[in-house]
mmCIF file with all atom_site columns, C-alpha atoms in Angstrom:
data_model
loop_
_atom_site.group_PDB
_atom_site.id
_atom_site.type_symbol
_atom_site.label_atom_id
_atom_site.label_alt_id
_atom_site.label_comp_id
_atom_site.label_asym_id
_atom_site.label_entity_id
_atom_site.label_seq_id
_atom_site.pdbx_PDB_ins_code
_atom_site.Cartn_x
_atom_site.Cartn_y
_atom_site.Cartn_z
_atom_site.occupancy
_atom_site.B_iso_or_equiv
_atom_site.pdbx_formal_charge
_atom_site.auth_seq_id
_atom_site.auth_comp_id
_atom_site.auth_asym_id
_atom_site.auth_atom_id
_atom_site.pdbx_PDB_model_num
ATOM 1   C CA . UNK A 1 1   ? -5.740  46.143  23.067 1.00 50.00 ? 248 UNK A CA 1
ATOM 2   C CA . UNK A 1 2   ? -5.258  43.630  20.264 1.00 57.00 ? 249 UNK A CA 1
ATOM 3   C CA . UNK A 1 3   ? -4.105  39.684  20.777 1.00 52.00 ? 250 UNK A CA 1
ATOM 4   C CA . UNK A 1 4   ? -1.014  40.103  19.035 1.00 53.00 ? 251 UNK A CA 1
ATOM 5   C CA . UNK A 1 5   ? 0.447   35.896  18.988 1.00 52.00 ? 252 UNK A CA 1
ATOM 6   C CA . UNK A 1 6   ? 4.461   35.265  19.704 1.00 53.00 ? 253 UNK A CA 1
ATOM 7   C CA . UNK A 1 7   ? 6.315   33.079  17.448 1.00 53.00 ? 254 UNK A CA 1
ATOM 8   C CA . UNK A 1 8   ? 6.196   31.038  19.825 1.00 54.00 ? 255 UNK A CA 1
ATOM 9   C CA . UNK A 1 9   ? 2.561   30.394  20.203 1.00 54.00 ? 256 UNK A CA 1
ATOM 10  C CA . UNK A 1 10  ? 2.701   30.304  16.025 1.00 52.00 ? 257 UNK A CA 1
ATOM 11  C CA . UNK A 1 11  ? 4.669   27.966  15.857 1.00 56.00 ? 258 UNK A CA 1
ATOM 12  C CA . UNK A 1 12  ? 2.902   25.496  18.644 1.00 59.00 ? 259 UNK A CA 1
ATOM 13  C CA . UNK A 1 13  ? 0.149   25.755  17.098 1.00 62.00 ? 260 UNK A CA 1
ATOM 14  C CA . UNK A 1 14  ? 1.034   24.399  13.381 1.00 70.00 ? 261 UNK A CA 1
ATOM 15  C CA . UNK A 1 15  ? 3.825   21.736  15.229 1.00 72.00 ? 262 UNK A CA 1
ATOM 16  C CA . UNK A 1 16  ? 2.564   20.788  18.700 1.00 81.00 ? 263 UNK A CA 1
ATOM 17  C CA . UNK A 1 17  ? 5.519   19.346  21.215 1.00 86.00 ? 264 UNK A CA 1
ATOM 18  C CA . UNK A 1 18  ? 9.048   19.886  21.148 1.00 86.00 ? 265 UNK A CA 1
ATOM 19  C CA . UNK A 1 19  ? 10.670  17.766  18.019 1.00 89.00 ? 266 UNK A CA 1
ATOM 20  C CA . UNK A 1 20  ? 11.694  15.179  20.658 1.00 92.00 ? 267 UNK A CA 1
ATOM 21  C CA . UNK A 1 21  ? 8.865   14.750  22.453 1.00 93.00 ? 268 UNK A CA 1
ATOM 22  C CA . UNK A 1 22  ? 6.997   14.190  18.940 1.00 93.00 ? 269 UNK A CA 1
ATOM 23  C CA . UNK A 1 23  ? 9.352   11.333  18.194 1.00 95.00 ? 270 UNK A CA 1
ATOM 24  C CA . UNK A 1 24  ? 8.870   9.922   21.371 1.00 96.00 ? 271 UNK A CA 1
ATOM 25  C CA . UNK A 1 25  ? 5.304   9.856   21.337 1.00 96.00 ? 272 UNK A CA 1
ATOM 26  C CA . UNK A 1 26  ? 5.123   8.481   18.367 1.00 96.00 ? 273 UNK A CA 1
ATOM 27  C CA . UNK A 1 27  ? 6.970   5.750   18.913 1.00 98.00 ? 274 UNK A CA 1
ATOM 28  C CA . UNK A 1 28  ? 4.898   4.752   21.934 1.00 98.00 ? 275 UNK A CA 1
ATOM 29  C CA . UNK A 1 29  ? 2.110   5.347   19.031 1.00 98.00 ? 276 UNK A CA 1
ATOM 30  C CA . UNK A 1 30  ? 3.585   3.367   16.610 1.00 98.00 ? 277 UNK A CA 1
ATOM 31  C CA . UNK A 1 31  ? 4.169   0.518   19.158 1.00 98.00 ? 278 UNK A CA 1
ATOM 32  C CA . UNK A 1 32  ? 0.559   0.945   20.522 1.00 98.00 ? 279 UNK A CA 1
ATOM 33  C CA . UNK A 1 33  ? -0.993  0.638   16.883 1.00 98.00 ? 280 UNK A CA 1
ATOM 34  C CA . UNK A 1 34  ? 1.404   -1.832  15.553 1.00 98.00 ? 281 UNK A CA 1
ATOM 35  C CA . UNK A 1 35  ? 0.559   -4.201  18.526 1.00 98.00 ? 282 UNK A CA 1
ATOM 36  C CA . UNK A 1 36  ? -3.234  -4.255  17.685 1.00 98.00 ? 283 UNK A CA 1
ATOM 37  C CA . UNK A 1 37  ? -2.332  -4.836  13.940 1.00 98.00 ? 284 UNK A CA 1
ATOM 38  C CA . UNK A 1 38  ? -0.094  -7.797  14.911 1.00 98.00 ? 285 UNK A CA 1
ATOM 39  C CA . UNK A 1 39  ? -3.284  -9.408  17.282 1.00 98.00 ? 286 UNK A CA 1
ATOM 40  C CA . UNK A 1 40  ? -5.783  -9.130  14.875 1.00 98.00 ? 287 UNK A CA 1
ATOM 41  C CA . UNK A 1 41  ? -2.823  -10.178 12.181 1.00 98.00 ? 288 UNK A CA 1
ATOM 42  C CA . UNK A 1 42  ? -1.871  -12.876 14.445 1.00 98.00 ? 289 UNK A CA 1
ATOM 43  C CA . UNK A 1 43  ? -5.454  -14.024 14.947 1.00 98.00 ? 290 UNK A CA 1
ATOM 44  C CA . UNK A 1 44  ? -6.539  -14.605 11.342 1.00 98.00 ? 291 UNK A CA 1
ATOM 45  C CA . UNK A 1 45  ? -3.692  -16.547 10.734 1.00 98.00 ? 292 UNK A CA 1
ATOM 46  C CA . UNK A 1 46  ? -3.127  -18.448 13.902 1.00 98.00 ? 293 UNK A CA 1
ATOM 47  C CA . UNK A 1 47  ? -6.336  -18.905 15.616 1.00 97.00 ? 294 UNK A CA 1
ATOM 48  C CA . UNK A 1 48  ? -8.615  -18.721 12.993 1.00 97.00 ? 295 UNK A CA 1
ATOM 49  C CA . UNK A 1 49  ? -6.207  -19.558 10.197 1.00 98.00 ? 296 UNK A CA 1
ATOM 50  C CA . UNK A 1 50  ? -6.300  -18.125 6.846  1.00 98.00 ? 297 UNK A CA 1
ATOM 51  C CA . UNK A 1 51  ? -8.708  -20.405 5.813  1.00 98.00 ? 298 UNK A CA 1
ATOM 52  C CA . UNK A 1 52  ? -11.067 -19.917 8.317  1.00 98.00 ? 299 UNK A CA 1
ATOM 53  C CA . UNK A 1 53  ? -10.759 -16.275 8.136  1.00 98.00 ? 300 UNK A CA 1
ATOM 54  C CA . UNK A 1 54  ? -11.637 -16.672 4.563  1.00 98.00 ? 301 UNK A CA 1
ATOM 55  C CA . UNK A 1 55  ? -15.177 -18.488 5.141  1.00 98.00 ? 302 UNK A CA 1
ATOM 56  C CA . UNK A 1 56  ? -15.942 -16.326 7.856  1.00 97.00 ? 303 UNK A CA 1
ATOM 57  C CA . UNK A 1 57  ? -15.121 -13.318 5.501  1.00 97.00 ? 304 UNK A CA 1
ATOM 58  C CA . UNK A 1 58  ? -17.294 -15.199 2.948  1.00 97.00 ? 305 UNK A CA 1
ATOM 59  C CA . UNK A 1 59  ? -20.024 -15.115 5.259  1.00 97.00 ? 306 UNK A CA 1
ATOM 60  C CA . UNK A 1 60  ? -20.088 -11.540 6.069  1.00 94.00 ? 307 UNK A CA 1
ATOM 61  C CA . UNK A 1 61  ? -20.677 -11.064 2.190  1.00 94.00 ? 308 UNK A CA 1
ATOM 62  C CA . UNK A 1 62  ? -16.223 -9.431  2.102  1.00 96.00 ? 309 UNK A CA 1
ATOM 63  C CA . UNK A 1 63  ? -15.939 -9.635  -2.003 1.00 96.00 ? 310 UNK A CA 1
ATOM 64  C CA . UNK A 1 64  ? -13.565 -11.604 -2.925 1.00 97.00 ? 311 UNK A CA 1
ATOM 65  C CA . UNK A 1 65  ? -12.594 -13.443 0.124  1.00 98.00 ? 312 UNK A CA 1
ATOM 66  C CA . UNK A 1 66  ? -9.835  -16.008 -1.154 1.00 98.00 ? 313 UNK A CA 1
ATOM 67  C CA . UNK A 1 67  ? -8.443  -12.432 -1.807 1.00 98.00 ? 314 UNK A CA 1
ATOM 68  C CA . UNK A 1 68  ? -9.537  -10.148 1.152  1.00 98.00 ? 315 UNK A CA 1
ATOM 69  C CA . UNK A 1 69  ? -8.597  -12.759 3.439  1.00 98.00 ? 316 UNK A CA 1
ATOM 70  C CA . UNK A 1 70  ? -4.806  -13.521 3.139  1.00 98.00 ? 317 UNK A CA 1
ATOM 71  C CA . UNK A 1 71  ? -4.337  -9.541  2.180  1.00 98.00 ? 318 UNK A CA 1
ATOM 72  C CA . UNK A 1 72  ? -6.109  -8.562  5.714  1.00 98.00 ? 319 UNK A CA 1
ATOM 73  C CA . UNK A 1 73  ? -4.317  -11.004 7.678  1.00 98.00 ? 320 UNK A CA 1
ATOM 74  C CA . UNK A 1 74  ? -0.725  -10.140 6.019  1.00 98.00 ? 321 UNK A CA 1
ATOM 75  C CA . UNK A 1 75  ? -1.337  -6.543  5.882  1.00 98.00 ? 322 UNK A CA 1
ATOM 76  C CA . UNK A 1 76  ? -2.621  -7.150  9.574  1.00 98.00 ? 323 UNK A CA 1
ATOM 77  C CA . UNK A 1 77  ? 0.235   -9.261  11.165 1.00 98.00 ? 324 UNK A CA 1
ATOM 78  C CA . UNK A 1 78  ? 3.499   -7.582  8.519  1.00 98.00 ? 325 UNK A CA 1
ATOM 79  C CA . UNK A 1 79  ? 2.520   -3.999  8.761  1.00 98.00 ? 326 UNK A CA 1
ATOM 80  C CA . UNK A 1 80  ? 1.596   -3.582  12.674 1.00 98.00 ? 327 UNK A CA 1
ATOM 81  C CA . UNK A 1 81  ? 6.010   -5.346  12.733 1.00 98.00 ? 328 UNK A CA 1
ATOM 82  C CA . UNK A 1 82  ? 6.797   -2.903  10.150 1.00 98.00 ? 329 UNK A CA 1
ATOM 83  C CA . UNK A 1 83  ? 4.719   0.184   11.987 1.00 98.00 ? 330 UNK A CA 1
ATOM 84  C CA . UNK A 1 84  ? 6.914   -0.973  15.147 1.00 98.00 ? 331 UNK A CA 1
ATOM 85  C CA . UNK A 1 85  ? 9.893   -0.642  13.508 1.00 98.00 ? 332 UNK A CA 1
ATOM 86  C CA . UNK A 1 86  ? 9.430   2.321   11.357 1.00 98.00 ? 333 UNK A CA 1
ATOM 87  C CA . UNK A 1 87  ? 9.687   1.042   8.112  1.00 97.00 ? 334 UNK A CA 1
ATOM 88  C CA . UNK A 1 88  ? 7.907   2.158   4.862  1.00 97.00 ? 335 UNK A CA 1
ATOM 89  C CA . UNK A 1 89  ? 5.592   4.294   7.311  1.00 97.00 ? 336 UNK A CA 1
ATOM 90  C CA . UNK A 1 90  ? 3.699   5.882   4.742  1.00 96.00 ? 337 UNK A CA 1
ATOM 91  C CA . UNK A 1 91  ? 2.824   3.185   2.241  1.00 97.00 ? 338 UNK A CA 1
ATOM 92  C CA . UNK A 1 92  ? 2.035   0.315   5.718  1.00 98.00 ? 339 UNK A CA 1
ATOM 93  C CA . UNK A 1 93  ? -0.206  2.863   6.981  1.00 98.00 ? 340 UNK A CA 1
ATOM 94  C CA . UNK A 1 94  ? -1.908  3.900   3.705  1.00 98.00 ? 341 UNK A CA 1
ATOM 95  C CA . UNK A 1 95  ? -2.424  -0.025  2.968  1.00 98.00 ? 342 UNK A CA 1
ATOM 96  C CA . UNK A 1 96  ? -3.978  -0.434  6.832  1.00 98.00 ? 343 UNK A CA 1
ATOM 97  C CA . UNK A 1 97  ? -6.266  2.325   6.603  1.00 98.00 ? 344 UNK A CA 1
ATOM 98  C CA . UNK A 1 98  ? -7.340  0.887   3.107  1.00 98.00 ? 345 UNK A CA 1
ATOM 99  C CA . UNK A 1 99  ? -7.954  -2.289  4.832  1.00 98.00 ? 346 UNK A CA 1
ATOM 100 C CA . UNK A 1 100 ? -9.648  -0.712  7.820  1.00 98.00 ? 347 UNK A CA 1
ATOM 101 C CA . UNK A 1 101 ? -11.963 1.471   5.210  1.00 97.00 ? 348 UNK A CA 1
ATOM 102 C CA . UNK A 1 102 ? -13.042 -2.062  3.745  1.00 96.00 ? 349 UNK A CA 1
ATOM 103 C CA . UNK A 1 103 ? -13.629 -3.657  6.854  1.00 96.00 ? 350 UNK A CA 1
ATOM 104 C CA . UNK A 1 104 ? -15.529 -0.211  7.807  1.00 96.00 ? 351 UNK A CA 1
ATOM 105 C CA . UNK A 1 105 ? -17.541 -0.171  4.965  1.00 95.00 ? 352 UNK A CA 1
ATOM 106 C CA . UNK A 1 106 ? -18.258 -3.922  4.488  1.00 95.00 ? 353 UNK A CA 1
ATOM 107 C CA . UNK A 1 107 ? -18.846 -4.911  8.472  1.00 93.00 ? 354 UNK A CA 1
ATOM 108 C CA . UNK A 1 108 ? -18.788 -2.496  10.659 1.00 93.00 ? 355 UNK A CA 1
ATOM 109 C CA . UNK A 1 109 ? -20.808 0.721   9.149  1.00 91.00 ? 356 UNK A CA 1
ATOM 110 C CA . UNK A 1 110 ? -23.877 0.239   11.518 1.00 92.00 ? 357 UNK A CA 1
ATOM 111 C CA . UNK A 1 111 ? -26.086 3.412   13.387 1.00 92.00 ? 358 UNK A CA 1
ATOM 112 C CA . UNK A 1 112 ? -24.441 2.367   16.593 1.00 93.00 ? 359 UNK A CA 1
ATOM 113 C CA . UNK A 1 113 ? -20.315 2.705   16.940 1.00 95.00 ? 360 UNK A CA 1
ATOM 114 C CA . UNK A 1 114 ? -19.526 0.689   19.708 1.00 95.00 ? 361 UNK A CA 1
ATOM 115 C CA . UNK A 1 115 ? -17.164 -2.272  19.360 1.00 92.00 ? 362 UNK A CA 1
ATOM 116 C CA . UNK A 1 116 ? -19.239 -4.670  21.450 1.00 93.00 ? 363 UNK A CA 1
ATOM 117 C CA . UNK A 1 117 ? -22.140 -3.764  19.408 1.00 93.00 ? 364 UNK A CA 1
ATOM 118 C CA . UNK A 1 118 ? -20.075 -4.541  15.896 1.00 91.00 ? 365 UNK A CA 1
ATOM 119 C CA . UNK A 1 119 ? -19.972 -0.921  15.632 1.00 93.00 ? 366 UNK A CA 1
ATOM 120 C CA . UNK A 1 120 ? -17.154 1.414   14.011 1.00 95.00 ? 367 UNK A CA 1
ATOM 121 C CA . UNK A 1 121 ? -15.275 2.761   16.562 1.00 96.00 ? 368 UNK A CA 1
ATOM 122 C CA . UNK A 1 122 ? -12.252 0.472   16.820 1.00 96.00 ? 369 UNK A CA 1
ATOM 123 C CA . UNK A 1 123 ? -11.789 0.127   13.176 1.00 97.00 ? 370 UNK A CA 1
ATOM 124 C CA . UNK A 1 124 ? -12.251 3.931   12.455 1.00 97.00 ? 371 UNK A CA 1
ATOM 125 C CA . UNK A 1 125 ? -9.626  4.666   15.588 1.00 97.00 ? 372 UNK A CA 1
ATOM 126 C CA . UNK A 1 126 ? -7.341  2.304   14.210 1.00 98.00 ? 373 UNK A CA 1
ATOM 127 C CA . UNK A 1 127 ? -7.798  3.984   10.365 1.00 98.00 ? 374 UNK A CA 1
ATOM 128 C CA . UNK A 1 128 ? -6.864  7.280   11.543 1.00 98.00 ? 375 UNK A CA 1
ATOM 129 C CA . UNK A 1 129 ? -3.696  6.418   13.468 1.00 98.00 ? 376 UNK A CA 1
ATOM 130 C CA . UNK A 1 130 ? -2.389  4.504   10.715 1.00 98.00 ? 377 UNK A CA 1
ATOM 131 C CA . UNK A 1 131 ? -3.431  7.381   8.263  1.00 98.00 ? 378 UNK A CA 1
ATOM 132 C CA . UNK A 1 132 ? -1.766  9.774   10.971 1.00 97.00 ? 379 UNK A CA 1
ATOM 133 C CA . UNK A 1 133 ? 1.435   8.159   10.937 1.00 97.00 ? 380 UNK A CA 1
ATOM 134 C CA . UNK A 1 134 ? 1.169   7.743   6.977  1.00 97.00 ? 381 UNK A CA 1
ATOM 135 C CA . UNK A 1 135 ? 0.936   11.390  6.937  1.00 96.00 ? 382 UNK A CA 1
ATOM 136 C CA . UNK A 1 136 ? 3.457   12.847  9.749  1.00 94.00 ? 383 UNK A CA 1
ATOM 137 C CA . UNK A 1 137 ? 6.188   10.168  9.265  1.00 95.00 ? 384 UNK A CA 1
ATOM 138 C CA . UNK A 1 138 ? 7.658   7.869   12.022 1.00 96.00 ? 385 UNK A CA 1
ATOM 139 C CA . UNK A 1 139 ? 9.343   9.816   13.834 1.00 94.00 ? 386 UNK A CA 1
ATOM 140 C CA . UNK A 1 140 ? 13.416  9.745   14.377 1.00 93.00 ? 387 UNK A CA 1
ATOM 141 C CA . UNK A 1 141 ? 13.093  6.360   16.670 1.00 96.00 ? 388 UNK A CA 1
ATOM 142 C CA . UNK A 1 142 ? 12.897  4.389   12.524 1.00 96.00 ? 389 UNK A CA 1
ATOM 143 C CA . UNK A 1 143 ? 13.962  2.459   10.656 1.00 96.00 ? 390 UNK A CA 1
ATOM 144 C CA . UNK A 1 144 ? 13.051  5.182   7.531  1.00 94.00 ? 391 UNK A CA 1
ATOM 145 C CA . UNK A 1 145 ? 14.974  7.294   9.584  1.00 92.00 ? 392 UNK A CA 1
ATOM 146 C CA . UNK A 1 146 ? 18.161  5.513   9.653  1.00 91.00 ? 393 UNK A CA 1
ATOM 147 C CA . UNK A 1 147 ? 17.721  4.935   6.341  1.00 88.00 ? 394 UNK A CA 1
ATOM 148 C CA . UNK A 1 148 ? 16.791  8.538   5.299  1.00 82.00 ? 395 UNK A CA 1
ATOM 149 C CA . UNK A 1 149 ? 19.619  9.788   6.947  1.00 79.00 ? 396 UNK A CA 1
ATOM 150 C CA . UNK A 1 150 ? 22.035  7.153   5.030  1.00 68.00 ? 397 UNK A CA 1
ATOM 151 C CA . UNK A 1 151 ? 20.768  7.963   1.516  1.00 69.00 ? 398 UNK A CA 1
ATOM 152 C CA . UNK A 1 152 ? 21.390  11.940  2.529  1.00 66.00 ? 399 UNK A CA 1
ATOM 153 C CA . UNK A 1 153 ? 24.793  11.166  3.777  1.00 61.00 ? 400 UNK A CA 1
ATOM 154 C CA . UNK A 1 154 ? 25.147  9.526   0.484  1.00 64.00 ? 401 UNK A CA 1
ATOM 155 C CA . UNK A 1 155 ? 23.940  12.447  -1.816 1.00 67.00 ? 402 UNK A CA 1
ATOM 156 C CA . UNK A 1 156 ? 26.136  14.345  0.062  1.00 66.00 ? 403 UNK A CA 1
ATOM 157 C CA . UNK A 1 157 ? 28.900  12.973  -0.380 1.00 64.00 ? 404 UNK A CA 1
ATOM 158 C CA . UNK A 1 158 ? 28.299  12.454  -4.252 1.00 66.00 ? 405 UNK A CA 1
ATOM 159 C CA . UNK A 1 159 ? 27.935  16.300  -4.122 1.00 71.00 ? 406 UNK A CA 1
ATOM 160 C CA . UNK A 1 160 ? 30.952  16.761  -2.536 1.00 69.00 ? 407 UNK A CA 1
ATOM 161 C CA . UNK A 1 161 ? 32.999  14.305  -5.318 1.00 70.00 ? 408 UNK A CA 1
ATOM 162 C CA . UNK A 1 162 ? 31.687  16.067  -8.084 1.00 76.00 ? 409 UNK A CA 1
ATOM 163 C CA . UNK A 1 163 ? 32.704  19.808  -7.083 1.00 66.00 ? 410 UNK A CA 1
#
């Protein structure tokens, strides 16, 4: 007797949860990640200020740092609001992973990946849920949701003029 899979399973298998219980988790994702972003955000530009965070970036040998700096805290403390809220999902998370990869490749790519050790394992964690959400979307609980929604009402409408 052969395995012979339902729709069903099919269908869990290439979309996981129920379409609302994928919006709701990631929104609790998007909060979750967007929260870290703001700290470390909030951190450069607060604690250590953007200057500081500049210096110490020169130290660790970051090119550019007058650069690197500013971009990591305002990528940082902007796009972990912006993952929050839902807005311009894909190109916030492709610009935090991108700053994740440099910090990854610049800092933290050491033989041992614990955090407390300066290793990898926070920054590569945080990469791939921004990349994640890049890639799936935001979810319905957005702000590129609402929007979406408005510019199809919109082309719909202009559709339904012009017949």
């Amino acid at each position: 007797m052969q395995f012979q899979p339902t729709l069903e399973i099919a269908v869990y298998a290439t979309t996981g949860f129920p379409t609302i219980a994928r919006d709701i988790i990631t929104f609790l994702a998007r909060i979750a990640l967007g929260s870290i972003f703001i700290a470390h955000g909030w951190q450069k530009f607060n604690e250590w200020t953007v200057a500081g965070t500049t210096q110490s970036f020169a130290q660790m040998g970051v090119p550019l740092p007058d650069i690197a700096a500013p971009f990591a805290t305002f990528v940082e403390l902007i796009g972990g609001a912006l993952l929050i809220l839902g807005a311009l999902t894909p190109i916030v998370g492709i610009l935090l992973a991108a700053n994740l990869l440099g910090a990854l490749v610049i800092v933290h790519l050491v033989p041992v990946p614990f955090v407390d050790q300066g290793g990898w394992e926070l920054v590569a964690a945080l990469a791939s849920g921004a990349l994640l959400l890049a890639a799936v979307g935001p979810g319905r609980f957005s702000v590129d949701r609402f929007l979406l929604k408005g510019k199809k009402a919109e082309a719909k409408q202009l559709e339904e003029t012009q017949n």
